[in-house]
Amino acid sequence: MPDNEWPDPRLPYPEPAPGRSRAVLAAAVVVLVLLAAGGLAWRLMSNQAGTPVAEPSAAPSSAPRQTARPCPDPKLRVAAAPEIAPVIQRAATTLSQAGQRCSEVAVQAVEPGAVLAAKAQPDVWIPSSSVWLAAARARGRTWTTTGTPLAWSPLVITGPEAIGRLFAPDGRTSWAGLAQGAADGRVPAVRMPDPLLTTTGLLGVHAVRQAIARVTPDDGIATLQALTLRSRLENASADPADILAQLSRATDDTAASYQIGVFPATEQQLTAYQKGGHRVRLVGGPPVDGLVDADYPYATRKGVPAELSKRLRAAITTAALTEAGFRDAATKGALTLPADPEALLGPARQWSGYKSVAFQVLLLVDGSGSMNEKITDRAGHTVTKAALLRQSGATASRLFGEDTSLGMWLFGTSGPTGPAHVEEVSFGPLAGSADGKNRRQQLAAKISSYQPVANAGTPLYQTVLDGVQEMRGRAKPDTATVVVVLTDGSDGGTRFTMSQADFLKRLQAGADPARPVPVIAVGFGPGANLPALQAMAKVTGGRAIAAKNPADLASGIAQAFVAAHGSA
């Protein structure tokens, strides 16, 4: 089947046994997600391999057997979010006349992100959020909704009861608490679904960012804290239904608790699991700092059989939906989602684009006198650039995962014979020791006590040359090895001063395609030489980021972090 085409609509959607997870639903449709350059391509296909469902055998007869004719194409093709698809299928079967073998309605369980990306589109779409319809309209696809959504289900943060006190103290959950617990290593594991494929992932990422932004006024620092959770995920494309299926088979609740950890799901999924009476009990509930609803609109394309579509809609009863664990009204206090779908999809792409790879980074921090200059932060307070760096850098230091190796240099010479840079944190595993201290703790301490050198020059070029050479010797396969530079000025004022042309010539001469070391440079403030930073980034395959307003430093660090994890 060619990429992006809809699966054969004549293949039946099998009815799962009660309490079974979407692992069974996948017997009807398997969604293979292929991450392609420049965007996402999806392949939708059925694993039924075109095999017809066998009719029950009658008593033996000597009469010749007749081969059943293949079913004609259905008149109505329906794509439904996997968790609601069984209810839709049961409703569709009521439309068939007694004894009729072929149905006029074909129901397929498909994640909404896969429908959005597919070239072929269904006649009726029941995604798990109206956001996907808005995203489709932004792509020029028109969907008409009929009435209010069929159902609602808020997102919950859940996990095994054995670790409930770690993520749900007093039975209350929160996105900010989950992020903090993941950063501190207090929660054994955190899993999130793919936000570009699933509603739980998409709305979960939005809710995380909203919850953190509510208590963090600086947008950049809020972004950093949200990415901290992303950097600590055990699995960033987990399927809650698969997790629940795994838990339903577990016989050791303690082992399963620490292996699975914490994950978001819909209330409907959690309710259905709890009704199963499994050994591993789950706890949790809607987060107190970011209640968000999945809703299930009934949408049709232009030209579909109107009468049949209307009959199907009428056959999907509120009683059947509530019996399956859905709500019949929107959840009180749920977040109002942005009208522009890009407000959700943009952060989702950033989240999804983060690469969990072994990471080696050398952090080069400008220690020249200009960092003592005063600026106005977003709250209108007068602070120094150095003070803002201390605040933002301390948050940034939490981003790096346990598989990170890191070192930090400070550059800025105050005398004619001074060195171009000084090692502040020796390079090595972040979880290891440096000078008798945990390297992560030492990094945080160095950043929090950062003080620029008064009247110091800026040996930017020499420091970058030395840093790239140092990390090139450490480069190895399957590892992102980068140099991150933070500066507010231009090269000059020291015995190491050189022309930009000479610098770029030397930087390019040492390049080794087998051992790439991208330079990710953050130009801090209006005095930064952005053209020079762009040039060094281009030569090394890195990226230059402008923080034009000094208060945007945290955002610059966040972008640098994302770029570094996208360079592998």
mmCIF file of N, CA and C in Angstrom, residues 162-218:
data_model
loop_
_atom_site.group_PDB
_atom_site.id
_atom_site.type_symbol
_atom_site.label_atom_id
_atom_site.label_comp_id
_atom_site.label_asym_id
_atom_site.label_seq_id
_atom_site.Cartn_x
_atom_site.Cartn_y
_atom_site.Cartn_z
ATOM 1 N N ALA A 162 1.644 1.528 44.439
ATOM 2 C CA ALA A 162 2.846 1.355 45.255
ATOM 3 C C ALA A 162 3.755 2.586 45.244
ATOM 4 N N ILE A 163 3.666 3.414 44.190
ATOM 5 C CA ILE A 163 4.497 4.621 44.137
ATOM 6 C C ILE A 163 3.643 5.890 44.169
ATOM 7 N N GLY A 164 2.392 5.729 44.592
ATOM 8 C CA GLY A 164 1.477 6.863 44.594
ATOM 9 C C GLY A 164 1.971 8.040 45.414
ATOM 10 N N ARG A 165 2.608 7.759 46.554
ATOM 11 C CA ARG A 165 3.082 8.862 47.407
ATOM 12 C C ARG A 165 4.171 9.697 46.734
ATOM 13 N N LEU A 166 4.819 9.147 45.712
ATOM 14 C CA LEU A 166 5.902 9.855 45.034
ATOM 15 C C LEU A 166 5.389 10.868 44.017
ATOM 16 N N PHE A 167 4.222 10.608 43.437
ATOM 17 C CA PHE A 167 3.723 11.527 42.410
ATOM 18 C C PHE A 167 2.329 12.063 42.710
ATOM 19 N N ALA A 168 1.649 11.484 43.695
ATOM 20 C CA ALA A 168 0.296 11.941 44.023
ATOM 21 C C ALA A 168 0.130 12.053 45.536
ATOM 22 N N PRO A 169 0.901 12.934 46.174
ATOM 23 C CA PRO A 169 0.748 13.089 47.623
ATOM 24 C C PRO A 169 -0.664 13.562 47.959
ATOM 25 N N ASP A 170 -1.239 12.956 48.986
ATOM 26 C CA ASP A 170 -2.619 13.269 49.386
ATOM 27 C C ASP A 170 -3.610 13.001 48.250
ATOM 28 N N GLY A 171 -3.224 12.146 47.315
ATOM 29 C CA GLY A 171 -4.108 11.802 46.218
ATOM 30 C C GLY A 171 -4.247 12.865 45.153
ATOM 31 N N ARG A 172 -3.443 13.925 45.210
ATOM 32 C CA ARG A 172 -3.532 15.033 44.259
ATOM 33 C C ARG A 172 -2.328 14.978 43.310
ATOM 34 N N THR A 173 -2.586 15.146 42.036
ATOM 35 C CA THR A 173 -1.501 15.161 41.052
ATOM 36 C C THR A 173 -1.366 16.561 40.454
ATOM 37 N N SER A 174 -0.186 16.841 39.907
ATOM 38 C CA SER A 174 0.050 18.116 39.220
ATOM 39 C C SER A 174 1.150 17.926 38.195
ATOM 40 N N TRP A 175 1.046 18.696 37.097
ATOM 41 C CA TRP A 175 2.064 18.639 36.057
ATOM 42 C C TRP A 175 3.390 19.171 36.589
ATOM 43 N N ALA A 176 3.339 20.304 37.326
ATOM 44 C CA ALA A 176 4.565 20.890 37.864
ATOM 45 C C ALA A 176 5.231 19.935 38.845
ATOM 46 N N GLY A 177 4.416 19.260 39.654
ATOM 47 C CA GLY A 177 4.971 18.288 40.593
ATOM 48 C C GLY A 177 5.601 17.108 39.877
ATOM 49 N N LEU A 178 4.987 16.689 38.774
ATOM 50 C CA LEU A 178 5.550 15.592 37.994
ATOM 51 C C LEU A 178 6.890 15.992 37.401
ATOM 52 N N ALA A 179 6.963 17.229 36.854
ATOM 53 C CA ALA A 179 8.221 17.715 36.283
ATOM 54 C C ALA A 179 9.298 17.803 37.353
ATOM 55 N N GLN A 180 8.935 18.297 38.534
ATOM 56 C CA GLN A 180 9.908 18.426 39.621
ATOM 57 C C GLN A 180 10.373 17.053 40.090
ATOM 58 N N GLY A 181 9.420 16.117 40.211
ATOM 59 C CA GLY A 181 9.775 14.768 40.653
ATOM 60 C C GLY A 181 10.682 14.066 39.666
ATOM 61 N N ALA A 182 10.458 14.309 38.361
ATOM 62 C CA ALA A 182 11.322 13.704 37.338
ATOM 63 C C ALA A 182 12.712 14.309 37.390
ATOM 64 N N ALA A 183 12.802 15.645 37.567
ATOM 65 C CA ALA A 183 14.100 16.316 37.605
ATOM 66 C C ALA A 183 14.913 15.893 38.826
ATOM 67 N N ASP A 184 14.223 15.672 39.934
ATOM 68 C CA ASP A 184 14.907 15.293 41.175
ATOM 69 C C ASP A 184 15.204 13.799 41.248
ATOM 70 N N GLY A 185 14.669 13.032 40.309
ATOM 71 C CA GLY A 185 14.851 11.591 40.348
ATOM 72 C C GLY A 185 13.980 10.932 41.398
ATOM 73 N N ARG A 186 12.978 11.656 41.887
ATOM 74 C CA ARG A 186 12.090 11.126 42.926
ATOM 75 C C ARG A 186 11.092 10.133 42.349
ATOM 76 N N VAL A 187 10.683 10.364 41.106
ATOM 77 C CA VAL A 187 9.757 9.456 40.422
ATOM 78 C C VAL A 187 10.590 8.465 39.615
ATOM 79 N N PRO A 188 10.382 7.169 39.785
ATOM 80 C CA PRO A 188 11.253 6.185 39.127
ATOM 81 C C PRO A 188 11.266 6.265 37.613
ATOM 82 N N ALA A 189 10.140 6.562 36.992
ATOM 83 C CA ALA A 189 10.075 6.650 35.532
ATOM 84 C C ALA A 189 8.838 7.446 35.159
ATOM 85 N N VAL A 190 8.959 8.204 34.069
ATOM 86 C CA VAL A 190 7.822 8.962 33.537
ATOM 87 C C VAL A 190 7.727 8.659 32.053
ATOM 88 N N ARG A 191 6.527 8.378 31.581
ATOM 89 C CA ARG A 191 6.295 8.084 30.172
ATOM 90 C C ARG A 191 5.217 9.020 29.641
ATOM 91 N N MET A 192 5.392 9.472 28.400
ATOM 92 C CA MET A 192 4.413 10.355 27.756
ATOM 93 C C MET A 192 4.162 9.851 26.334
ATOM 94 N N PRO A 193 2.949 10.022 25.832
ATOM 95 C CA PRO A 193 2.661 9.643 24.438
ATOM 96 C C PRO A 193 3.219 10.681 23.457
ATOM 97 N N ASP A 194 3.299 10.313 22.198
ATOM 98 C CA ASP A 194 3.786 11.189 21.141
ATOM 99 C C ASP A 194 2.766 12.307 20.914
ATOM 100 N N PRO A 195 3.145 13.580 21.099
ATOM 101 C CA PRO A 195 2.187 14.671 20.943
ATOM 102 C C PRO A 195 1.797 14.955 19.498
ATOM 103 N N LEU A 196 2.546 14.441 18.533
ATOM 104 C CA LEU A 196 2.192 14.640 17.137
ATOM 105 C C LEU A 196 1.303 13.519 16.604
ATOM 106 N N LEU A 197 1.045 12.538 17.436
ATOM 107 C CA LEU A 197 0.216 11.398 17.040
ATOM 108 C C LEU A 197 -1.043 11.283 17.884
ATOM 109 N N THR A 198 -0.921 11.536 19.182
ATOM 110 C CA THR A 198 -2.021 11.279 20.104
ATOM 111 C C THR A 198 -2.523 12.552 20.773
ATOM 112 N N THR A 199 -3.771 12.530 21.166
ATOM 113 C CA THR A 199 -4.343 13.656 21.894
ATOM 114 C C THR A 199 -3.787 13.726 23.312
ATOM 115 N N THR A 200 -3.598 12.589 23.947
ATOM 116 C CA THR A 200 -3.044 12.588 25.300
ATOM 117 C C THR A 200 -1.675 13.256 25.307
ATOM 118 N N GLY A 201 -0.856 12.981 24.292
ATOM 119 C CA GLY A 201 0.446 13.612 24.203
ATOM 120 C C GLY A 201 0.348 15.094 23.896
ATOM 121 N N LEU A 202 -0.487 15.455 22.912
ATOM 122 C CA LEU A 202 -0.614 16.849 22.493
ATOM 123 C C LEU A 202 -1.130 17.725 23.632
ATOM 124 N N LEU A 203 -2.230 17.311 24.255
ATOM 125 C CA LEU A 203 -2.796 18.111 25.335
ATOM 126 C C LEU A 203 -1.942 18.033 26.596
ATOM 127 N N GLY A 204 -1.246 16.915 26.778
ATOM 128 C CA GLY A 204 -0.357 16.795 27.930
ATOM 129 C C GLY A 204 0.792 17.785 27.868
ATOM 130 N N VAL A 205 1.419 17.905 26.700
ATOM 131 C CA VAL A 205 2.512 18.869 26.533
ATOM 132 C C VAL A 205 2.004 20.288 26.763
ATOM 133 N N HIS A 206 0.834 20.598 26.221
ATOM 134 C CA HIS A 206 0.255 21.933 26.418
ATOM 135 C C HIS A 206 -0.010 22.194 27.900
ATOM 136 N N ALA A 207 -0.573 21.219 28.589
ATOM 137 C CA ALA A 207 -0.903 21.394 30.002
ATOM 138 C C ALA A 207 0.353 21.550 30.850
ATOM 139 N N VAL A 208 1.405 20.802 30.527
ATOM 140 C CA VAL A 208 2.676 20.934 31.252
ATOM 141 C C VAL A 208 3.202 22.361 31.136
ATOM 142 N N ARG A 209 3.232 22.879 29.919
ATOM 143 C CA ARG A 209 3.750 24.221 29.693
ATOM 144 C C ARG A 209 2.887 25.279 30.385
ATOM 145 N N GLN A 210 1.571 25.104 30.334
ATOM 146 C CA GLN A 210 0.685 26.067 30.973
ATOM 147 C C GLN A 210 0.841 26.047 32.485
ATOM 148 N N ALA A 211 0.984 24.866 33.051
ATOM 149 C CA ALA A 211 1.125 24.746 34.503
ATOM 150 C C ALA A 211 2.409 25.394 34.993
ATOM 151 N N ILE A 212 3.494 25.174 34.260
ATOM 152 C CA ILE A 212 4.778 25.747 34.672
ATOM 153 C C ILE A 212 4.788 27.246 34.449
ATOM 154 N N ALA A 213 4.214 27.702 33.345
ATOM 155 C CA ALA A 213 4.180 29.141 33.055
ATOM 156 C C ALA A 213 3.378 29.901 34.100
ATOM 157 N N ARG A 214 2.413 29.233 34.715
ATOM 158 C CA ARG A 214 1.569 29.887 35.707
ATOM 159 C C ARG A 214 2.376 30.313 36.937
ATOM 160 N N VAL A 215 3.459 29.612 37.229
ATOM 161 C CA VAL A 215 4.267 29.942 38.405
ATOM 162 C C VAL A 215 5.659 30.443 38.027
ATOM 163 N N THR A 216 5.923 30.562 36.723
ATOM 164 C CA THR A 216 7.224 31.026 36.251
ATOM 165 C C THR A 216 7.002 32.150 35.255
ATOM 166 N N PRO A 217 7.220 33.415 35.661
ATOM 167 C CA PRO A 217 6.874 34.539 34.784
ATOM 168 C C PRO A 217 7.698 34.628 33.512
ATOM 169 N N ASP A 218 8.951 34.186 33.519
ATOM 170 C CA ASP A 218 9.794 34.285 32.339
ATOM 171 C C ASP A 218 9.503 33.127 31.403
#
